[in-house]
Short mmCIF file of C-alpha atoms and ligand atoms in Angstrom, two decimals:
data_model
loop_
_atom_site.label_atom_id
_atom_site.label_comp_id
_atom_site.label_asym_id
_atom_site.label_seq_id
_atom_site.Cartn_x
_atom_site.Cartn_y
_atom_site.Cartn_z
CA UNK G 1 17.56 30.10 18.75
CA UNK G 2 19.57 27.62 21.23
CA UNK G 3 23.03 28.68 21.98
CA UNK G 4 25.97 26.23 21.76
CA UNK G 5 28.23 27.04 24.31
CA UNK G 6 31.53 25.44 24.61
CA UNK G 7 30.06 23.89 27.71
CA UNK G 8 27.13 21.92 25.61
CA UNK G 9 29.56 20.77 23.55
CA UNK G 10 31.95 19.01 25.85
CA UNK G 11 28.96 17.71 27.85
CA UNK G 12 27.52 16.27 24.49
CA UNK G 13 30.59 14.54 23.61
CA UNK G 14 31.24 13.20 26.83
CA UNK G 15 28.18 11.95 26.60
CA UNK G 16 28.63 10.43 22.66
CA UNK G 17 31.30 7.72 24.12
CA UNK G 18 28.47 5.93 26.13
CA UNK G 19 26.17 5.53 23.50
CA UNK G 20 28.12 5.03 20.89
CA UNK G 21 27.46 5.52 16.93
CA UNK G 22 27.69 1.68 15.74
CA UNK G 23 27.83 1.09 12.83
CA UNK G 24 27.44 -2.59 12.63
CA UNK G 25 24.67 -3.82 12.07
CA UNK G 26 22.21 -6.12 13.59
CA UNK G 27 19.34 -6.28 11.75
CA UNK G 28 16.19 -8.17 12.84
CA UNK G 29 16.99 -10.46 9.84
CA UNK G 30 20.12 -11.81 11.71
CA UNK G 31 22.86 -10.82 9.17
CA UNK G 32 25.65 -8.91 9.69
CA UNK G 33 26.46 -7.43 6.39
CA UNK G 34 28.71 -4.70 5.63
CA UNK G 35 26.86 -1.43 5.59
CA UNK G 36 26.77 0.17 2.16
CA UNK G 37 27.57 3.97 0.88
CA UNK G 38 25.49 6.25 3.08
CA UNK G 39 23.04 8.60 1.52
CA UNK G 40 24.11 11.81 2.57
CA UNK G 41 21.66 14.05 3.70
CA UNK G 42 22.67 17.57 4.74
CA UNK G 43 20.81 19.36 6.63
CA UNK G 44 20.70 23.30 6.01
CA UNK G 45 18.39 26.48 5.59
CA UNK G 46 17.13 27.75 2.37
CA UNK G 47 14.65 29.27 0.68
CA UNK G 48 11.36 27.95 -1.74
CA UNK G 49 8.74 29.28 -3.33
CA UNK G 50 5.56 28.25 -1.26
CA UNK G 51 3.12 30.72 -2.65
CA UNK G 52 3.07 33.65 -5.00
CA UNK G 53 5.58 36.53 -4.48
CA UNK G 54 8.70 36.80 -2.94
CA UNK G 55 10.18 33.46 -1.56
CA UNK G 56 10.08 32.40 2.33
CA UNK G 57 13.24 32.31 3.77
CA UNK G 58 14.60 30.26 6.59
CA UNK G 59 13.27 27.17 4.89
CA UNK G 60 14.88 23.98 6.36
CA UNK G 61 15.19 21.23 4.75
CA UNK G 62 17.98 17.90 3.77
CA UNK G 63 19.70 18.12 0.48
CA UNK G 64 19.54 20.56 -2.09
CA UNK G 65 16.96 22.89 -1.47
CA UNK G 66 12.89 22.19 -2.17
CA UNK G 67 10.73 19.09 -0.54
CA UNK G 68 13.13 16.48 1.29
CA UNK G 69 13.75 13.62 -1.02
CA UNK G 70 11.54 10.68 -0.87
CA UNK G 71 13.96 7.91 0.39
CA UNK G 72 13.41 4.15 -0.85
CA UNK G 73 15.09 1.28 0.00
CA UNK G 74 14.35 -2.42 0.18
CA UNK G 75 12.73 -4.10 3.24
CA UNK G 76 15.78 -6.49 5.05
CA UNK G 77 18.75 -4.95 3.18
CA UNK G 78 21.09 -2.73 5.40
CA UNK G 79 20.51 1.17 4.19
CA UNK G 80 22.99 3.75 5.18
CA UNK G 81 22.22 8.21 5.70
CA UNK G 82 24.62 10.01 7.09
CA UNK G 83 23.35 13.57 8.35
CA UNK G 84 25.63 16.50 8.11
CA UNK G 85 24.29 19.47 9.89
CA UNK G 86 24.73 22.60 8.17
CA UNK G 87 21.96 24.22 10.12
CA UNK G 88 22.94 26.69 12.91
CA UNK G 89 21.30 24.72 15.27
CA UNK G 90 21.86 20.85 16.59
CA UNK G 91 19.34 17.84 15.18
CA UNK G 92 19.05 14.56 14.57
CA UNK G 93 16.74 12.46 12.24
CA UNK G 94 14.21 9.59 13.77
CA UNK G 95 12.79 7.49 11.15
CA UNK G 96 9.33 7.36 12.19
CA UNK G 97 7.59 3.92 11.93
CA UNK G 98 10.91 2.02 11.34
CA UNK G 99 11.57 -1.04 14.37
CA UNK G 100 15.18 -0.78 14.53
CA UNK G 101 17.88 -0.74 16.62
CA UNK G 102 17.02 2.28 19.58
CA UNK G 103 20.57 3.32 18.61
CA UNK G 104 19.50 4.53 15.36
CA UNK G 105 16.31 6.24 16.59
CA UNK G 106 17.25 10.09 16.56
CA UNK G 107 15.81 11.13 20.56
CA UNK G 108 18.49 13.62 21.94
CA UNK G 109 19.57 11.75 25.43
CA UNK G 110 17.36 8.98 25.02
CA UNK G 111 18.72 7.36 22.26
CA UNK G 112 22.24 9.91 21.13
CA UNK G 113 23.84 12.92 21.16
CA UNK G 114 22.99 16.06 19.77
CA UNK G 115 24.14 16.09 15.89
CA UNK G 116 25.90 19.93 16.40
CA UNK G 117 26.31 22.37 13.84
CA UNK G 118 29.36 21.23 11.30
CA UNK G 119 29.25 17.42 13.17
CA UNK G 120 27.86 14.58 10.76
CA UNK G 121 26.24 11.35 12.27
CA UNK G 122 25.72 8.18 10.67
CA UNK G 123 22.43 6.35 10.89
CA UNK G 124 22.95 2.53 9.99
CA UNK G 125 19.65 0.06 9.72
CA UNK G 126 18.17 -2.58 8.03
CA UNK G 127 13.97 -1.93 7.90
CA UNK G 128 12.07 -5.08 8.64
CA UNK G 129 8.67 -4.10 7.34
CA UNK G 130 7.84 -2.72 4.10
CA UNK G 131 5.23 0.34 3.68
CA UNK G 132 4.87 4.09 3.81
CA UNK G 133 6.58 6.05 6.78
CA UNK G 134 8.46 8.96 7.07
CA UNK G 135 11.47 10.74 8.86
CA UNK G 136 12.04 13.67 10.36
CA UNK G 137 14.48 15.65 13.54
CA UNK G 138 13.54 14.99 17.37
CA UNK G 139 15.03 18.33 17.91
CA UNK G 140 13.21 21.53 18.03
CA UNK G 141 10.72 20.00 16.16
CA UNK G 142 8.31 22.85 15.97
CA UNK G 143 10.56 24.70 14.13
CA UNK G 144 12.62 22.23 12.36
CA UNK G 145 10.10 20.20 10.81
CA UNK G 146 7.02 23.57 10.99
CA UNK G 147 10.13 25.01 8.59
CA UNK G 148 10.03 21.89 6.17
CA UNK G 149 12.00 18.92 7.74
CA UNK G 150 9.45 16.18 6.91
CA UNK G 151 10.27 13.77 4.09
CA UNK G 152 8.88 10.23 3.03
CA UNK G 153 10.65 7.30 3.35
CA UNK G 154 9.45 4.10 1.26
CA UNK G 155 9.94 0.36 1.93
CA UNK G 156 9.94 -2.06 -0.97
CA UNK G 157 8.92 -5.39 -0.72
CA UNK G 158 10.17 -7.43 -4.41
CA UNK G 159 6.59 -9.20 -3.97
CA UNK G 160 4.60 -6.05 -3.74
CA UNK G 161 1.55 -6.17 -6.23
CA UNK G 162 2.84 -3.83 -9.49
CA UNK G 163 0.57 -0.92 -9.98
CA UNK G 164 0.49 0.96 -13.49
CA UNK G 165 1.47 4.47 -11.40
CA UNK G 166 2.72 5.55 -7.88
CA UNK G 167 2.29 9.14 -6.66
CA UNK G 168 3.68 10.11 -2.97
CA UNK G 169 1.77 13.12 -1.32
CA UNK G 170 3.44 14.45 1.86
CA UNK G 171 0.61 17.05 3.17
CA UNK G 172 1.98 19.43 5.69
CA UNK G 173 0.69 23.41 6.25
CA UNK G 174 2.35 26.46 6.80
CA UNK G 175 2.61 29.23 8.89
CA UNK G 176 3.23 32.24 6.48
CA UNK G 177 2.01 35.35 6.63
CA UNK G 178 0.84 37.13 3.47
CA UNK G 179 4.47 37.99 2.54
CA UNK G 180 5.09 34.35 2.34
CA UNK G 181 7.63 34.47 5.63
CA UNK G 182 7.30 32.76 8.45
CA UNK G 183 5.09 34.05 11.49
CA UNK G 184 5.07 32.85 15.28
CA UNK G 185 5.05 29.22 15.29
CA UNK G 186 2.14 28.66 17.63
CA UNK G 187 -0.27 30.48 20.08
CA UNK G 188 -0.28 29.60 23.72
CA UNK G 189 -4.11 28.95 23.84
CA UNK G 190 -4.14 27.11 20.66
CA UNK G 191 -1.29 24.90 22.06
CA UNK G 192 -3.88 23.68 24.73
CA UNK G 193 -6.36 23.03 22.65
CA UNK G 194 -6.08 21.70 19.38
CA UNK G 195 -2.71 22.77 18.43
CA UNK G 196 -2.07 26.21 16.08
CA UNK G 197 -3.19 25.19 12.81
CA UNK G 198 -0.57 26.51 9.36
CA UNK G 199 -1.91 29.08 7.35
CA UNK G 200 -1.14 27.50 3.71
CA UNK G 201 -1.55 24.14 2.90
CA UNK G 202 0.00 22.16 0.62
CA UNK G 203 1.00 18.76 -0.63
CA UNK G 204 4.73 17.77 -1.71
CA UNK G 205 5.05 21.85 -0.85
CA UNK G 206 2.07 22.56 -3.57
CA UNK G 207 -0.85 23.79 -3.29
CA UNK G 208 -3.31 21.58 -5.00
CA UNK G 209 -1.14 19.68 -7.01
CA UNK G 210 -2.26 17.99 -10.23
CA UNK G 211 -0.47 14.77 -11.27
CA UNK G 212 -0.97 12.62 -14.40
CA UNK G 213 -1.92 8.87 -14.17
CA UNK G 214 -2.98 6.70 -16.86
CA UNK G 215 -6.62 6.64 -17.82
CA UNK G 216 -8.38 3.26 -16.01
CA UNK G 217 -4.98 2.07 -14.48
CA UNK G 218 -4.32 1.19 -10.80
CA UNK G 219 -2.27 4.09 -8.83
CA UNK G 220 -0.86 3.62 -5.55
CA UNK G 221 -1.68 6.51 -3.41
CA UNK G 222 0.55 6.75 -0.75
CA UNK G 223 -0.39 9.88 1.64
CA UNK G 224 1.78 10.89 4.49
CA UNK G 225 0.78 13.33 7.32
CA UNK G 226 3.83 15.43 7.80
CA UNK G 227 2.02 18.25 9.24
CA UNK G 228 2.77 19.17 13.21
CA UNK G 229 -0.74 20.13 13.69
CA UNK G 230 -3.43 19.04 11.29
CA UNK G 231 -5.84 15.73 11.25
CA UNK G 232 -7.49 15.04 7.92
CA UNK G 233 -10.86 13.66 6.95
CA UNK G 234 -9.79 12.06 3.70
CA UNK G 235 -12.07 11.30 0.85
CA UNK G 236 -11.98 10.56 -2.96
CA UNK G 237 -14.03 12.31 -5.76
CA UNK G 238 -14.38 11.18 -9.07
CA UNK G 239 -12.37 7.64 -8.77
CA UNK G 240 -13.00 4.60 -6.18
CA UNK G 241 -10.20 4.38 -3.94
CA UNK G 242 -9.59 1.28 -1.56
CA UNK G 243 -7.49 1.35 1.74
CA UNK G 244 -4.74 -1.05 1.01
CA UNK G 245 -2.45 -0.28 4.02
CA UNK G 246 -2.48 1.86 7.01
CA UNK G 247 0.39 3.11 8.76
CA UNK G 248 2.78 0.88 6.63
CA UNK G 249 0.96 -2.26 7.18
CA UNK G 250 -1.71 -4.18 5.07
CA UNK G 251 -5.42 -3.38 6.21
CA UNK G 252 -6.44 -7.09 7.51
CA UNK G 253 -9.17 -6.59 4.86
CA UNK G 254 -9.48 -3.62 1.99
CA UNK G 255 -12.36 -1.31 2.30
CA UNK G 256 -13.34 1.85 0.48
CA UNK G 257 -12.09 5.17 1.28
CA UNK G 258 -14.62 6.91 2.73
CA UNK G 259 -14.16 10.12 4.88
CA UNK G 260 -11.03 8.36 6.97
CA UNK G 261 -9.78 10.36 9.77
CA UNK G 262 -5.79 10.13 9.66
CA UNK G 263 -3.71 12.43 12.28
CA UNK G 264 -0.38 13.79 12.34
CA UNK G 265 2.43 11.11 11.72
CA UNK G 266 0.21 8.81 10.13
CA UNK G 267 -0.12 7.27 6.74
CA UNK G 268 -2.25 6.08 4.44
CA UNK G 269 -1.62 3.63 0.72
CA UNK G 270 -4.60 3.89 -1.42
CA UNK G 271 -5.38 1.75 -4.44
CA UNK G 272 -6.99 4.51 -6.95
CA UNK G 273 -9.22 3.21 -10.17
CA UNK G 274 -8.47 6.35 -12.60
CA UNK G 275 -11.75 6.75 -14.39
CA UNK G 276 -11.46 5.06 -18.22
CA UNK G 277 -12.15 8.63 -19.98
CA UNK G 278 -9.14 10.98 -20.65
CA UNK G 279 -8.76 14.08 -19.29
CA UNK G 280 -11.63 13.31 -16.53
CA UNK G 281 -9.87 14.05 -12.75
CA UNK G 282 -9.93 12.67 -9.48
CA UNK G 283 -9.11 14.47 -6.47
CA UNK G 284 -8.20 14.20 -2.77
CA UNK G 285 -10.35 15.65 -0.33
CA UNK G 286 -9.75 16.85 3.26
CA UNK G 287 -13.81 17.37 4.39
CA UNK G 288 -12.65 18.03 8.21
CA UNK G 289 -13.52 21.55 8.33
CA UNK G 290 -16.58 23.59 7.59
CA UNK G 291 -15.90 23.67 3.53
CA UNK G 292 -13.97 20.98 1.61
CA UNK G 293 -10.66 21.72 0.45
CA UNK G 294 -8.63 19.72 -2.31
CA UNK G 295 -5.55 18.32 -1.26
CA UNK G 296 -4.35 16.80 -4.96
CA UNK G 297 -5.71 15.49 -8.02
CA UNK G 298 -4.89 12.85 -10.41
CA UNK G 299 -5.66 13.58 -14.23
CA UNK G 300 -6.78 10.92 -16.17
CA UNK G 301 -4.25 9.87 -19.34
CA UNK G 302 -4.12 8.22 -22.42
CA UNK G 303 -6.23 5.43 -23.84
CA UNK G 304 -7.88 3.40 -20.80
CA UNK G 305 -6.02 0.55 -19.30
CA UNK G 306 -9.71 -0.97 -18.27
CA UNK G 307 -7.71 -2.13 -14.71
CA UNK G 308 -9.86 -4.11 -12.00
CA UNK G 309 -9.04 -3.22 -8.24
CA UNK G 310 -10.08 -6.92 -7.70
CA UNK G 311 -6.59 -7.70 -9.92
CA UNK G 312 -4.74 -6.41 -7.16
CA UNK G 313 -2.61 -8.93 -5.45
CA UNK G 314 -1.90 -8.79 -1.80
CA UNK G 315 0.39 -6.89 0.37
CA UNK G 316 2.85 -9.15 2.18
CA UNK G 317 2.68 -8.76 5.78
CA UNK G 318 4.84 -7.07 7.81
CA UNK G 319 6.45 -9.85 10.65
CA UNK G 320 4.83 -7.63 13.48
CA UNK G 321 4.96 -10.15 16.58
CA UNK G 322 1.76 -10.90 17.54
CA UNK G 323 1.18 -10.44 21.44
CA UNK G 324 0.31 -13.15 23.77
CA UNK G 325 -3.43 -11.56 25.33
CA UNK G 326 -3.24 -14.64 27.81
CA UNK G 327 -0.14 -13.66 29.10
CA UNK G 328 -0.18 -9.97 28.26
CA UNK G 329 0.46 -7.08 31.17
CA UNK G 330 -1.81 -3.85 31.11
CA UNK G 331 -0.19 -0.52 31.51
CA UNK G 332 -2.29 2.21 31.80
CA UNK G 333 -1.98 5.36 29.64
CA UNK G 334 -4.03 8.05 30.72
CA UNK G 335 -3.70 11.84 28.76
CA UNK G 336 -4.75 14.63 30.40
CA UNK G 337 -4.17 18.58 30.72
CA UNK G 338 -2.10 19.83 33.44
CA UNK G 339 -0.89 23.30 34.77
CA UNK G 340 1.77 21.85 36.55
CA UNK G 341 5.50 22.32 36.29
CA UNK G 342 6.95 24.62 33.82
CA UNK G 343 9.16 23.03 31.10
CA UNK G 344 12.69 23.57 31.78
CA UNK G 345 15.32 25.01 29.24
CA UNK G 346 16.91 22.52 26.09
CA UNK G 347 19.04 23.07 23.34
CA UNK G 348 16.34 20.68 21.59
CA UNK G 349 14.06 23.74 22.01
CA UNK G 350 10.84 24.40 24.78
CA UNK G 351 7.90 26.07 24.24
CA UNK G 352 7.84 27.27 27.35
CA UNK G 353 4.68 26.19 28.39
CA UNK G 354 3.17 22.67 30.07
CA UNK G 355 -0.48 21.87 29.40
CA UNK G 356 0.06 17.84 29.11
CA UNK G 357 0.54 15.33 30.77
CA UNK G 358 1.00 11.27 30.35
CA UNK G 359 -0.35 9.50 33.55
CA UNK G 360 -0.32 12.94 35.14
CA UNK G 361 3.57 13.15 34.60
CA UNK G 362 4.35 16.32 32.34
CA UNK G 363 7.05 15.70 30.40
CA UNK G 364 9.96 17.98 31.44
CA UNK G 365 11.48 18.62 27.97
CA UNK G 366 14.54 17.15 26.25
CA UNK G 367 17.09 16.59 29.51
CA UNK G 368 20.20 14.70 30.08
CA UNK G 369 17.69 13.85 33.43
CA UNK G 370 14.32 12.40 32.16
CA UNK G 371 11.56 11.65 34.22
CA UNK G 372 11.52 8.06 35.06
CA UNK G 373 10.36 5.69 32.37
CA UNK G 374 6.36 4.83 32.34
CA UNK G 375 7.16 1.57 32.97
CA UNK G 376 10.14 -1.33 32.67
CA UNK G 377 9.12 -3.66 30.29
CA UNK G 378 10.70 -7.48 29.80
CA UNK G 379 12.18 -8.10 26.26
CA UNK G 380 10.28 -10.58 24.47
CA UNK G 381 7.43 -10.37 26.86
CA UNK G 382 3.34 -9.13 25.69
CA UNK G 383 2.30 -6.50 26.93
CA UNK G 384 -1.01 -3.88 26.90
CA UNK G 385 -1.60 0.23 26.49
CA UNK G 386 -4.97 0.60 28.72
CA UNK G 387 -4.98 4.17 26.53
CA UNK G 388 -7.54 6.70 27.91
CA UNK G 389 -7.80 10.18 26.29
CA UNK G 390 -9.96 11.97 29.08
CA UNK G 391 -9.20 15.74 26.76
CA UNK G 392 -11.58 16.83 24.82
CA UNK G 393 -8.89 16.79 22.05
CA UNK G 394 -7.85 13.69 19.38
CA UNK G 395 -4.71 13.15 20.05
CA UNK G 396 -2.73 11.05 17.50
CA UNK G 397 -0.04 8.70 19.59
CA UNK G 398 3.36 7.66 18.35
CA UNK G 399 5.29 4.87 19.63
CA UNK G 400 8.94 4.33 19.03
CA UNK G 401 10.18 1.35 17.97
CA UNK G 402 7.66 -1.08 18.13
CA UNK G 403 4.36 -1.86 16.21
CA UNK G 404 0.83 -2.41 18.27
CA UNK G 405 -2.15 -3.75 17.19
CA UNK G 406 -5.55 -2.08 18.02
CA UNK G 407 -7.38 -4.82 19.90
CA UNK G 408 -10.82 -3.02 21.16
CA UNK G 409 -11.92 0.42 21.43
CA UNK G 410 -14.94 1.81 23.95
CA UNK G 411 -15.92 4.27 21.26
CA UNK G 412 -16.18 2.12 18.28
CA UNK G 413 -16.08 -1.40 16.54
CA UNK G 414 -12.39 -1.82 15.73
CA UNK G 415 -10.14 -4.19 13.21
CA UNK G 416 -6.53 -5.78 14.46
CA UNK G 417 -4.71 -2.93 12.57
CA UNK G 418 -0.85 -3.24 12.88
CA UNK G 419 0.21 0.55 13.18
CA UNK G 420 2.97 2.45 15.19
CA UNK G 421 0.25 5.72 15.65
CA UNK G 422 -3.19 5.77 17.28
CA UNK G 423 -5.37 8.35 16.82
CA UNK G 424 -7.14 8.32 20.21
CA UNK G 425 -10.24 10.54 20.38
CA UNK G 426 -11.90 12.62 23.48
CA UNK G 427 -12.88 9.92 25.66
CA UNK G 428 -12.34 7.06 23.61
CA UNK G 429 -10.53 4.03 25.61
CA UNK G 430 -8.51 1.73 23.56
CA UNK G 431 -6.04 -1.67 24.34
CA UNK G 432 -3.39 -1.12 22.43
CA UNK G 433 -1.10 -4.60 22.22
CA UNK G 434 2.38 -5.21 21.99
CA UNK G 435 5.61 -7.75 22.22
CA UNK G 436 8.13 -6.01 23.74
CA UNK G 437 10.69 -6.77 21.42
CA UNK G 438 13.24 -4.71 20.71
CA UNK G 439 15.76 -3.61 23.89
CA UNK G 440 16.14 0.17 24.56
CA UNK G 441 14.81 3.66 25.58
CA UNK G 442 11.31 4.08 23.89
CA UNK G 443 9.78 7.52 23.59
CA UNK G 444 5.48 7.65 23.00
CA UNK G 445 4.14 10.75 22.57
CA UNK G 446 1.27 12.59 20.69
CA UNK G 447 2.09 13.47 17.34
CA UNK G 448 0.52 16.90 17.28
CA UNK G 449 4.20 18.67 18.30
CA UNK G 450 2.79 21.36 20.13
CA UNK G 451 0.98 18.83 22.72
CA UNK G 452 4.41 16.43 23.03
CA UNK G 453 6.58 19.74 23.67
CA UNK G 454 4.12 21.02 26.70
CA UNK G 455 3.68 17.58 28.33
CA UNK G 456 2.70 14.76 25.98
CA UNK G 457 5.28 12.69 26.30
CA UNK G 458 7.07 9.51 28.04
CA UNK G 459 8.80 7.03 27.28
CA UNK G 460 9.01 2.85 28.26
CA UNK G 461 12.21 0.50 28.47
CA UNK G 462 12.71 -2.45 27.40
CA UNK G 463 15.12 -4.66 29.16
CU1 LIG V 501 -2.06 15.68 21.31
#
């Protein structure tokens, strides 16, 4: 557990002054509007029933107690959360996914203060793209989100295509031992490997979860991977399901699901045909390991609504600048393993350990003294990822606060997806391009926590 000294705390509000909590706002739709009543979303420990017996403690979680609210809000309006911590520990939320102002992007030092215990900070944006993401705290993130902090966030679009059902599935594991409390959050050798895997899984903070849907309607699946650790092989028995968006943006053209690979911090919107009998079931597969193992199923209701996936309208697309090749600088982005340089001591939390490294530059931890950025980029200008994963490890890489779009792969045939996470896999090479449009401090790092804690991270700026 970090301490707060009194020291921390003056050097963290020293620090608050120069960046500044604005709360005007300048969206990327140009308006200034006023910003509306916040959502309050208090942070604090609990407990919940995750399996049978006595309940774990030292849940954490926003709000009352149980699975973090599913937050929705309109694409271009201004939303408003303001996070009270009531855990004994600082955090802050990022909104993963969302291109908004670098203010408002939750990275202790990079981007604000520390949110201490008792302190509240208000987090003020207006989401240009609509789609599936999620948020979460950039602050001892092993623990805080490995002890629940992972919720779903939803953009609407008015023009979306109306489906007769929606179910949200935010699939994360846990580390419990068979007295359903927590046990050591990761193993040293796991860490530099694949990452420590949970012991229970579950989906909305269920295991196997059945949910209604009409019988021969359209549902929108929308499937977040919350989990710090795990990458999914997804698949769909007993209904056709389409790919309608990946990573909050429209596929460039639907396909069926068929054993899809999705990593941590990723997302997924399926278009699910419910079979036309009632009572018949279709259910979400993860076929990644050695035996298959249901995620969630959908039970058929009511008289058929004889639905055609081909009735589907399209989902608007998300105004993603689209990068200039011609023009477009490279910037390499090679992931290795490393034994160099221990990580040094945060109140954000260290593991202790440092096994990665992001063009051989182990990231030192959370520090009011970063290593230099991976490279100064020119606002508005197009630029490249030359990404290079020479680990024999799939590494799933997050971006903050701009969208990419997978232009070629050495592995495989790829389409121009528009995502903000690439699941890069042992020596796959990909070009991952970019405008750099929005001005600030931006942190990438691999989603799999236990890899961005020990070395897998950087960060760019954009001036
Ligand atoms: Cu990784």
């Amino acid at each position: 557990m970090p301490l707060i000294t009194r020291r921390n705390l003056i050097k963290a509000s020293a620090v608050a002054g120069a960046y500044g909590a604005g709360m005007a706002i300048a969206g990327r739709f140009g308006l200034a509007e006023a910003a509306p009543e916040p959502r309050i979303l208090a942070a604090r420990k609990t407990e919940a029933q995750i399996i049978e017996g006595p309940p774990t403690r030292d849940i954490m979680t926003w709000g009352d107690g149980g699975l973090p609210p599913i937050l929705r809000m309109p694409r271009g309006k201004p939303y408003a959360a303001r996070l009270s911590n009531n855990l004994d520990e600082p955090t802050t939320i990022h909104w993963h996914g969302l291109r908004i102002d670098n203010k408002m992007d939750g990275v202790p030092f990079i981007t604000q203060p520390y949110v201490y215990t008792g302190d509240n900070f208000d987090y003020v944006f207006t989401p240009p793209d609509a789609g599936t993401f999620w948020y979460h705290p950039h602050c001892n993130t092993l623990t805080q989100m490995g002890h629940g902090m992972t919720g779903v966030l939803v953009v609407e679009d008015p023009s979306d295509p109306v489906f007769d059902a929606e179910v949200v599935l935010n699939l994360r594991d846990w580390r419990l031992g068979s007295d359903g409390q927590f046990i050591a959050p990761f193993r040293p050798r796991d860490a530099a490997k694949a990452g420590t895997y949970g012991t229970i899984r579950t989906a909305n903070w269920q295991q196997e979860p059945k949910y209604d849907a009409p019988a021969g309607g359209l549902i929108r699946l929308r499937i977040v991977v919350t989990d710090v650790t795990r990458i999914f092989s997804l698949k769909m028995e007993g209904a056709d399901a389409t790919v309608i968006a990946i990573d909050g943006n429209p596929v460039p053209k639907r396909f069926p699901l068929d054993l899809l690979q999705i990593g941590p911090g990723q997302r997924l919107d399926l278009a699910v045909r419910m079979p036309d009998g009632e009572g018949a079931v279709a259910t979400l597969e993860d076929i990644r390991g050695t035996t298959p193992k249901v995620i969630a199923s959908l039970r058929a209701t009511g008289q058929s609504l004889k639905r055609d996936i081909g009735d589907l309208g399209a989902l608007a697309e998300n105004p993603v600048p689209k990068a200039d090749l011609s023009s477009a600088e490279a910037i390499p982005l090679v992931l290795s393993a490393t034994a160099e340089n221990a990580a040094v001591e945060s109140i954000c939390g260290t593991l202790g350990y440092s096994f990665w490294a992001i063009n051989k530059v182990p990231w030192p931890g959370d520090t009011s003294d970063p290593t230099a950025p991976l490279a100064e980029l020119k606002l508005g200008k197009s630029y490249v990822f030359n990404l290079e994963n020479v680990t024999p490890h799939a590494h799933p890489i997050h971006l903050h606060g701009m969208s990419f779009t997978v232009i070629s792969s050495s592995t495989r045939e790829v389409v121009p997806l528009v995502s903000d996470t690439y699941l890069v896999q042992p020596d796959e090479k990909v070009q991952l391009a970019f405008v750099a449009d929005n001005p600030g401090d931006w942190v990438l790092h691999c989603h799999i926590i236990e890899h961005q804690k020990t070395g897998m991270t950087s960060y760019v700026r954009v001036v």
